[in-house]
PDB file of C-alpha atoms and ligand atoms in Angstrom:
ATOM      1  CA  MET A   1      73.105 113.302 171.196  1.00 88.00           C
ATOM      2  CA  ARG A   2      72.953 110.699 168.475  1.00 91.00           C
ATOM      3  CA  LEU A   3      70.387 111.305 165.745  1.00 93.00           C
ATOM      4  CA  ASN A   4      68.438 108.124 166.566  1.00 92.00           C
ATOM      5  CA  ALA A   5      68.161 109.176 170.248  1.00 89.00           C
ATOM      6  CA  TYR A   6      66.959 112.618 169.133  1.00 88.00           C
ATOM      7  CA  LEU A   7      64.243 111.025 166.981  1.00 89.00           C
ATOM      8  CA  ALA A   8      63.201 108.800 169.905  1.00 84.00           C
ATOM      9  CA  ARG A   9      63.008 111.849 172.216  1.00 80.00           C
ATOM     10  CA  ALA A  10      60.959 113.677 169.579  1.00 82.00           C
ATOM     11  CA  GLY A  11      58.417 110.863 169.918  1.00 77.00           C
ATOM     12  CA  VAL A  12      58.891 109.711 166.335  1.00 80.00           C
ATOM     13  CA  ALA A  13      59.962 106.108 166.847  1.00 80.00           C
ATOM     14  CA  SER A  14      62.078 103.752 168.936  1.00 82.00           C
ATOM     15  CA  ARG A  15      65.831 104.073 168.366  1.00 84.00           C
ATOM     16  CA  ARG A  16      65.816 100.944 166.202  1.00 88.00           C
ATOM     17  CA  LYS A  17      62.975 102.252 164.026  1.00 90.00           C
ATOM     18  CA  ALA A  18      64.715 105.647 163.919  1.00 92.00           C
ATOM     19  CA  ASP A  19      67.800 103.963 162.440  1.00 94.00           C
ATOM     20  CA  GLU A  20      65.597 102.579 159.655  1.00 94.00           C
ATOM     21  CA  LEU A  21      64.206 106.069 158.931  1.00 94.00           C
ATOM     22  CA  ILE A  22      67.754 107.463 158.834  1.00 96.00           C
ATOM     23  CA  LYS A  23      68.978 104.683 156.521  1.00 96.00           C
ATOM     24  CA  ALA A  24      65.985 105.281 154.248  1.00 96.00           C
ATOM     25  CA  GLY A  25      67.200 108.889 153.850  1.00 95.00           C
ATOM     26  CA  ARG A  26      64.015 110.380 155.344  1.00 95.00           C
ATOM     27  CA  VAL A  27      65.787 112.419 158.024  1.00 95.00           C
ATOM     28  CA  THR A  28      67.746 115.616 157.342  1.00 95.00           C
ATOM     29  CA  VAL A  29      69.920 117.660 159.692  1.00 95.00           C
ATOM     30  CA  ASN A  30      70.319 121.302 158.678  1.00 93.00           C
ATOM     31  CA  GLY A  31      69.163 120.324 155.213  1.00 93.00           C
ATOM     32  CA  GLU A  32      71.706 117.479 154.756  1.00 94.00           C
ATOM     33  CA  PRO A  33      70.731 113.772 154.898  1.00 95.00           C
ATOM     34  CA  GLY A  34      71.354 112.429 158.416  1.00 95.00           C
ATOM     35  CA  GLN A  35      73.660 109.426 158.928  1.00 95.00           C
ATOM     36  CA  LEU A  36      73.586 106.740 161.647  1.00 93.00           C
ATOM     37  CA  ASN A  37      76.623 108.389 163.284  1.00 92.00           C
ATOM     38  CA  THR A  38      75.332 111.988 163.056  1.00 94.00           C
ATOM     39  CA  PHE A  39      75.319 113.870 166.381  1.00 92.00           C
ATOM     40  CA  VAL A  40      72.830 116.702 166.894  1.00 90.00           C
ATOM     41  CA  SER A  41      72.383 119.442 169.490  1.00 82.00           C
ATOM     42  CA  GLY A  42      69.452 121.700 170.340  1.00 73.00           C
ATOM     43  CA  ARG A  43      70.632 124.229 167.742  1.00 82.00           C
ATOM     44  CA  ASP A  44      70.392 121.796 164.793  1.00 88.00           C
ATOM     45  CA  ARG A  45      67.348 121.727 162.528  1.00 90.00           C
ATOM     46  CA  VAL A  46      66.111 118.133 162.234  1.00 92.00           C
ATOM     47  CA  GLU A  47      63.394 117.214 159.734  1.00 92.00           C
ATOM     48  CA  LEU A  48      61.554 113.992 158.938  1.00 92.00           C
ATOM     49  CA  ASP A  49      60.122 113.860 155.419  1.00 91.00           C
ATOM     50  CA  GLY A  50      60.595 117.645 155.375  1.00 89.00           C
ATOM     51  CA  TRP A  51      58.660 118.218 158.647  1.00 86.00           C
ATOM     52  CA  PRO A  52      60.597 119.937 161.456  1.00 86.00           C
ATOM     53  CA  LEU A  53      60.949 117.976 164.722  1.00 87.00           C
ATOM     54  CA  GLU A  54      61.435 119.168 168.250  1.00 78.00           C
ATOM     55  CA  LYS A  55      63.047 117.297 171.075  1.00 73.00           C
ATOM     56  CA  GLN A  56      60.505 116.395 173.774  1.00 74.00           C
ATOM     57  CA  ARG A  57      61.001 117.369 177.396  1.00 81.00           C
ATOM     58  CA  LEU A  58      62.093 114.603 179.740  1.00 88.00           C
ATOM     59  CA  ALA A  59      59.145 112.931 181.426  1.00 92.00           C
ATOM     60  CA  HIS A  60      58.997 110.554 184.410  1.00 95.00           C
ATOM     61  CA  LEU A  61      55.665 108.924 185.274  1.00 97.00           C
ATOM     62  CA  LEU A  62      54.732 106.565 188.083  1.00 98.00           C
ATOM     63  CA  LEU A  63      51.916 104.254 187.006  1.00 98.00           C
ATOM     64  CA  HIS A  64      49.741 102.199 189.340  1.00 98.00           C
ATOM     65  CA  LYS A  65      49.709  99.128 187.138  1.00 98.00           C
ATOM     66  CA  PRO A  66      46.481  97.147 187.351  1.00 98.00           C
ATOM     67  CA  ALA A  67      46.322  93.369 186.921  1.00 97.00           C
ATOM     68  CA  GLY A  68      45.856  92.016 183.378  1.00 95.00           C
ATOM     69  CA  VAL A  69      48.015  94.688 181.729  1.00 96.00           C
ATOM     70  CA  VAL A  70      51.363  93.732 180.156  1.00 96.00           C
ATOM     71  CA  THR A  71      54.624  95.644 180.582  1.00 95.00           C
ATOM     72  CA  THR A  72      55.551  95.696 176.898  1.00 84.00           C
ATOM     73  CA  ALA A  73      54.879  98.180 174.114  1.00 75.00           C
ATOM     74  CA  SER A  74      52.705  95.685 172.236  1.00 78.00           C
ATOM     75  CA  ASP A  75      51.326  92.241 173.024  1.00 84.00           C
ATOM     76  CA  PRO A  76      50.885  89.484 170.430  1.00 87.00           C
ATOM     77  CA  GLN A  77      47.864  88.242 172.442  1.00 88.00           C
ATOM     78  CA  GLY A  78      46.253  91.683 172.226  1.00 89.00           C
ATOM     79  CA  ARG A  79      46.186  92.341 175.981  1.00 91.00           C
ATOM     80  CA  PRO A  80      46.230  95.995 177.109  1.00 94.00           C
ATOM     81  CA  THR A  81      49.709  97.455 177.678  1.00 95.00           C
ATOM     82  CA  VAL A  82      51.131  99.880 180.238  1.00 96.00           C
ATOM     83  CA  VAL A  83      52.134 102.180 177.368  1.00 93.00           C
ATOM     84  CA  GLU A  84      48.459 102.443 176.350  1.00 93.00           C
ATOM     85  CA  LEU A  85      47.579 103.466 179.920  1.00 94.00           C
ATOM     86  CA  VAL A  86      49.856 106.525 179.704  1.00 93.00           C
ATOM     87  CA  ALA A  87      49.025 107.331 176.060  1.00 88.00           C
ATOM     88  CA  ASP A  88      47.367 110.616 177.149  1.00 85.00           C
ATOM     89  CA  HIS A  89      50.737 112.011 178.133  1.00 84.00           C
ATOM     90  CA  GLU A  90      52.343 114.116 175.415  1.00 78.00           C
ATOM     91  CA  THR A  91      55.655 112.247 175.471  1.00 80.00           C
ATOM     92  CA  ARG A  92      56.604 108.759 174.364  1.00 81.00           C
ATOM     93  CA  VAL A  93      57.661 106.948 177.540  1.00 88.00           C
ATOM     94  CA  VAL A  94      58.705 103.339 178.097  1.00 88.00           C
ATOM     95  CA  PRO A  95      58.653 101.197 181.263  1.00 93.00           C
ATOM     96  CA  VAL A  96      61.762 100.720 183.399  1.00 93.00           C
ATOM     97  CA  GLY A  97      61.937  96.979 184.071  1.00 92.00           C
ATOM     98  CA  ARG A  98      58.908  94.729 184.180  1.00 93.00           C
ATOM     99  CA  LEU A  99      56.048  93.534 186.285  1.00 97.00           C
ATOM    100  CA  ASP A 100      54.234  90.293 185.466  1.00 97.00           C
ATOM    101  CA  ALA A 101      50.806  90.709 183.859  1.00 96.00           C
ATOM    102  CA  ASP A 102      49.065  89.634 187.081  1.00 98.00           C
ATOM    103  CA  THR A 103      51.256  91.826 189.349  1.00 98.00           C
ATOM    104  CA  THR A 104      49.893  95.228 190.380  1.00 98.00           C
ATOM    105  CA  GLY A 105      51.666  98.321 191.633  1.00 98.00           C
ATOM    106  CA  ALA A 106      54.397 100.886 191.079  1.00 98.00           C
ATOM    107  CA  LEU A 107      55.942 101.055 187.620  1.00 98.00           C
ATOM    108  CA  LEU A 108      58.166 103.886 186.430  1.00 97.00           C
ATOM    109  CA  LEU A 109      57.937 105.001 182.797  1.00 95.00           C
ATOM    110  CA  THR A 110      60.256 107.554 181.231  1.00 92.00           C
ATOM    111  CA  ASN A 111      61.716 108.821 177.957  1.00 87.00           C
ATOM    112  CA  ASP A 112      65.057 109.412 179.700  1.00 87.00           C
ATOM    113  CA  GLY A 113      66.824 106.437 178.143  1.00 81.00           C
ATOM    114  CA  GLU A 114      70.044 106.937 180.054  1.00 82.00           C
ATOM    115  CA  LEU A 115      68.340 107.044 183.461  1.00 89.00           C
ATOM    116  CA  ALA A 116      66.155 104.035 182.558  1.00 88.00           C
ATOM    117  CA  HIS A 117      69.208 102.058 181.545  1.00 84.00           C
ATOM    118  CA  ARG A 118      71.033 102.881 184.780  1.00 87.00           C
ATOM    119  CA  LEU A 119      68.040 102.141 187.029  1.00 89.00           C
ATOM    120  CA  ALA A 120      67.505  98.758 185.384  1.00 83.00           C
ATOM    121  CA  HIS A 121      71.206  97.843 185.450  1.00 80.00           C
ATOM    122  CA  PRO A 122      72.019  95.139 188.043  1.00 74.00           C
ATOM    123  CA  ARG A 123      74.910  97.286 189.286  1.00 76.00           C
ATOM    124  CA  TYR A 124      72.656 100.115 190.468  1.00 78.00           C
ATOM    125  CA  GLU A 125      69.599  98.032 191.434  1.00 80.00           C
ATOM    126  CA  VAL A 126      67.327 100.328 193.397  1.00 91.00           C
ATOM    127  CA  GLU A 127      65.064  99.019 196.163  1.00 94.00           C
ATOM    128  CA  LYS A 128      61.752  97.484 195.166  1.00 96.00           C
ATOM    129  CA  VAL A 129      59.190  96.672 197.867  1.00 98.00           C
ATOM    130  CA  TYR A 130      56.594  93.958 197.245  1.00 98.00           C
ATOM    131  CA  GLU A 131      53.550  92.847 199.209  1.00 98.00           C
ATOM    132  CA  ALA A 132      52.750  89.202 198.568  1.00 98.00           C
ATOM    133  CA  GLU A 133      49.741  87.176 199.565  1.00 98.00           C
ATOM    134  CA  VAL A 134      50.854  83.582 199.907  1.00 98.00           C
ATOM    135  CA  GLU A 135      49.586  80.114 200.610  1.00 98.00           C
ATOM    136  CA  GLY A 136      50.111  79.138 204.243  1.00 98.00           C
ATOM    137  CA  ASP A 137      51.656  81.361 206.877  1.00 97.00           C
ATOM    138  CA  PRO A 138      55.443  81.735 206.679  1.00 97.00           C
ATOM    139  CA  SER A 139      57.273  81.249 209.983  1.00 97.00           C
ATOM    140  CA  ASP A 140      59.882  83.644 211.365  1.00 97.00           C
ATOM    141  CA  GLU A 141      62.568  81.182 210.287  1.00 98.00           C
ATOM    142  CA  THR A 142      61.194  81.216 206.721  1.00 98.00           C
ATOM    143  CA  LEU A 143      61.329  85.026 206.700  1.00 98.00           C
ATOM    144  CA  ARG A 144      64.978  84.898 207.852  1.00 98.00           C
ATOM    145  CA  ARG A 145      65.725  82.407 205.025  1.00 98.00           C
ATOM    146  CA  LEU A 146      64.227  84.835 202.514  1.00 98.00           C
ATOM    147  CA  GLU A 147      66.416  87.587 203.978  1.00 98.00           C
ATOM    148  CA  ARG A 148      69.616  85.549 203.861  1.00 97.00           C
ATOM    149  CA  GLY A 149      68.982  84.400 200.272  1.00 97.00           C
ATOM    150  CA  VAL A 150      67.415  81.343 198.721  1.00 97.00           C
ATOM    151  CA  GLU A 151      68.795  79.041 196.052  1.00 97.00           C
ATOM    152  CA  LEU A 152      67.004  79.496 192.700  1.00 97.00           C
ATOM    153  CA  ASP A 153      67.803  77.827 189.368  1.00 96.00           C
ATOM    154  CA  ASP A 154      69.692  80.988 188.296  1.00 95.00           C
ATOM    155  CA  GLY A 155      71.662  81.244 191.540  1.00 96.00           C
ATOM    156  CA  ARG A 156      71.297  82.361 195.130  1.00 97.00           C
ATOM    157  CA  THR A 157      69.320  85.548 195.781  1.00 96.00           C
ATOM    158  CA  ALA A 158      71.038  88.555 197.362  1.00 94.00           C
ATOM    159  CA  PRO A 159      70.281  89.649 200.946  1.00 94.00           C
ATOM    160  CA  ALA A 160      66.773  91.107 201.237  1.00 96.00           C
ATOM    161  CA  ARG A 161      64.369  92.342 203.914  1.00 98.00           C
ATOM    162  CA  ALA A 162      61.289  90.288 204.774  1.00 98.00           C
ATOM    163  CA  LYS A 163      58.458  91.161 207.151  1.00 97.00           C
ATOM    164  CA  ARG A 164      55.093  89.620 208.062  1.00 97.00           C
ATOM    165  CA  LEU A 165      52.274  92.113 207.438  1.00 98.00           C
ATOM    166  CA  ALA A 166      49.444  89.773 208.467  1.00 97.00           C
ATOM    167  CA  PRO A 167      48.809  86.034 208.366  1.00 96.00           C
ATOM    168  CA  SER A 168      49.666  84.890 204.786  1.00 98.00           C
ATOM    169  CA  ARG A 169      50.884  88.405 203.866  1.00 98.00           C
ATOM    170  CA  VAL A 170      54.567  89.153 203.495  1.00 98.00           C
ATOM    171  CA  GLU A 171      56.525  92.254 202.554  1.00 98.00           C
ATOM    172  CA  LEU A 172      59.783  91.676 200.665  1.00 98.00           C
ATOM    173  CA  ALA A 173      62.288  94.420 199.829  1.00 97.00           C
ATOM    174  CA  LEU A 174      64.749  93.461 197.084  1.00 95.00           C
ATOM    175  CA  HIS A 175      67.626  95.102 195.286  1.00 91.00           C
ATOM    176  CA  GLU A 176      67.547  92.582 192.450  1.00 91.00           C
ATOM    177  CA  GLY A 177      65.134  92.296 189.556  1.00 89.00           C
ATOM    178  CA  ARG A 178      65.272  88.781 188.155  1.00 92.00           C
ATOM    179  CA  LYS A 179      62.340  87.390 186.205  1.00 93.00           C
ATOM    180  CA  HIS A 180      59.458  86.281 188.493  1.00 97.00           C
ATOM    181  CA  GLN A 181      61.870  86.671 191.404  1.00 97.00           C
ATOM    182  CA  VAL A 182      59.395  87.190 194.250  1.00 98.00           C
ATOM    183  CA  LYS A 183      57.151  84.350 193.079  1.00 98.00           C
ATOM    184  CA  ARG A 184      60.142  82.029 192.697  1.00 98.00           C
ATOM    185  CA  MET A 185      61.597  82.953 196.110  1.00 98.00           C
ATOM    186  CA  LEU A 186      58.325  82.333 197.917  1.00 98.00           C
ATOM    187  CA  GLU A 187      57.692  79.128 195.969  1.00 98.00           C
ATOM    188  CA  ALA A 188      61.191  77.954 196.958  1.00 98.00           C
ATOM    189  CA  VAL A 189      60.338  78.306 200.667  1.00 98.00           C
ATOM    190  CA  GLY A 190      57.009  76.498 200.271  1.00 98.00           C
ATOM    191  CA  HIS A 191      54.610  79.474 200.137  1.00 98.00           C
ATOM    192  CA  PRO A 192      53.413  80.047 196.541  1.00 98.00           C
ATOM    193  CA  VAL A 193      52.214  83.592 195.807  1.00 98.00           C
ATOM    194  CA  THR A 194      48.500  84.080 195.217  1.00 98.00           C
ATOM    195  CA  ARG A 195      48.681  87.882 194.722  1.00 98.00           C
ATOM    196  CA  LEU A 196      51.585  90.245 194.195  1.00 98.00           C
ATOM    197  CA  HIS A 197      51.709  94.037 194.507  1.00 98.00           C
ATOM    198  CA  ARG A 198      54.726  96.368 194.280  1.00 98.00           C
ATOM    199  CA  SER A 199      54.114  99.100 196.838  1.00 97.00           C
ATOM    200  CA  ARG A 200      57.330 101.094 196.295  1.00 97.00           C
ATOM    201  CA  TYR A 201      59.909 101.538 193.581  1.00 96.00           C
ATOM    202  CA  ALA A 202      63.124 103.342 194.567  1.00 94.00           C
ATOM    203  CA  GLY A 203      61.262 104.965 197.461  1.00 95.00           C
ATOM    204  CA  LEU A 204      58.443 106.223 195.187  1.00 96.00           C
ATOM    205  CA  SER A 205      55.005 105.512 196.591  1.00 93.00           C
ATOM    206  CA  LEU A 206      51.613 105.197 194.946  1.00 95.00           C
ATOM    207  CA  GLU A 207      49.766 107.108 197.646  1.00 94.00           C
ATOM    208  CA  GLY A 208      46.676 108.700 196.088  1.00 93.00           C
ATOM    209  CA  VAL A 209      47.214 107.010 192.711  1.00 97.00           C
ATOM    210  CA  GLU A 210      44.398 104.591 191.881  1.00 97.00           C
ATOM    211  CA  PRO A 211      44.932 101.420 189.784  1.00 97.00           C
ATOM    212  CA  GLY A 212      45.249 102.400 186.101  1.00 97.00           C
ATOM    213  CA  GLU A 213      46.177 106.001 186.996  1.00 97.00           C
ATOM    214  CA  TRP A 214      49.592 107.644 186.955  1.00 97.00           C
ATOM    215  CA  ARG A 215      51.287 110.721 188.314  1.00 96.00           C
ATOM    216  CA  GLU A 216      54.210 112.766 187.108  1.00 95.00           C
ATOM    217  CA  LEU A 217      57.226 112.697 189.446  1.00 96.00           C
ATOM    218  CA  GLU A 218      58.134 115.863 191.348  1.00 93.00           C
ATOM    219  CA  PRO A 219      61.469 117.485 190.375  1.00 91.00           C
ATOM    220  CA  GLY A 220      62.912 116.428 193.761  1.00 93.00           C
ATOM    221  CA  GLU A 221      61.950 112.791 193.106  1.00 95.00           C
ATOM    222  CA  VAL A 222      63.630 112.875 189.691  1.00 94.00           C
ATOM    223  CA  ALA A 223      66.779 114.345 191.266  1.00 93.00           C
ATOM    224  CA  ARG A 224      66.753 111.524 193.849  1.00 93.00           C
ATOM    225  CA  LEU A 225      66.496 108.875 191.117  1.00 93.00           C
ATOM    226  CA  HIS A 226      69.511 110.427 189.411  1.00 90.00           C
ATOM    227  CA  SER A 227      71.521 110.427 192.617  1.00 89.00           C
ATOM    228  CA  LEU A 228      70.493 106.828 193.470  1.00 85.00           C
ATOM    229  CA  SER A 229      71.523 105.547 190.077  1.00 80.00           C
ATOM    230  CA  ARG A 230      74.879 107.304 190.373  1.00 73.00           C
ATOM    231  CA  SER A 231      75.778 106.353 193.935  1.00 58.00           C
ATOM    232  CA  GLU A 232      74.530 102.755 194.245  1.00 46.00           C
ATOM    233  CA  VAL A 233      77.552 101.262 192.459  1.00 41.00           C
TER     234      VAL A 233
HETATM  235  N1  URA B 301      58.662  89.311 191.088  1.00 61.44           N
HETATM  236  C1  URA B 301      57.715  88.560 190.487  1.00 61.44           C
HETATM  237  O1  URA B 301      57.649  87.370 190.700  1.00 61.44           O
HETATM  238  N2  URA B 301      56.838  89.163 189.659  1.00 61.44           N
HETATM  239  C2  URA B 301      56.856  90.492 189.413  1.00 61.44           C
HETATM  240  O2  URA B 301      56.018  90.986 188.650  1.00 61.44           O
HETATM  241  C3  URA B 301      57.836  91.267 190.043  1.00 61.44           C
HETATM  242  C4  URA B 301      58.726  90.652 190.871  1.00 61.44           C
END
């Protein structure tokens, strides 16, 4: 893998920051200064400022994101971040996609950059299931409109599944991930969202995971994510 990806996997820095370390001549590979285009394998000896580094194992965490926490690595307004919530884990993981600060629910974090990229790519969009509390009580016809697709300012939404869970509570299953999509779809049909929760991401459920807690995915779940992001082309 590329030297900057190796440094990111070793938990040293983001790939962009790793490039700066490499350019500054602080990284050596088998005793020689590393270059931006250097490729390394498990057998190479990589050092930063003379300290040996080891590649971290791949990690996949499912976080139950609470409200009021932002899905970025740092927040200019100083709000808590999802990365801080998983800081106890020994690896340096980043979120796959985003949830709004006031949205709760399932958020995947990983240091497997390739998998993260594929899962977030519109071509492979995996299913995301949301439970929305809304103003008013959407009719059956409104639910069918949500399923067929609604016109938003960035285009019509793709076919979805919509179900009434209770009065003023709707479940929406989407294969897209546009910014504020659920809120905008429900606003467009006259039922603004008052609370939003993502109950499932790519079939992964939060059962037994309390808000603010996370769990590590089982090997079988990781294998499923790999197969989903390969086959859903
Ligand atoms: N749609 C939204 O409107 N907000 C989210 O956080 C996720 C999906």
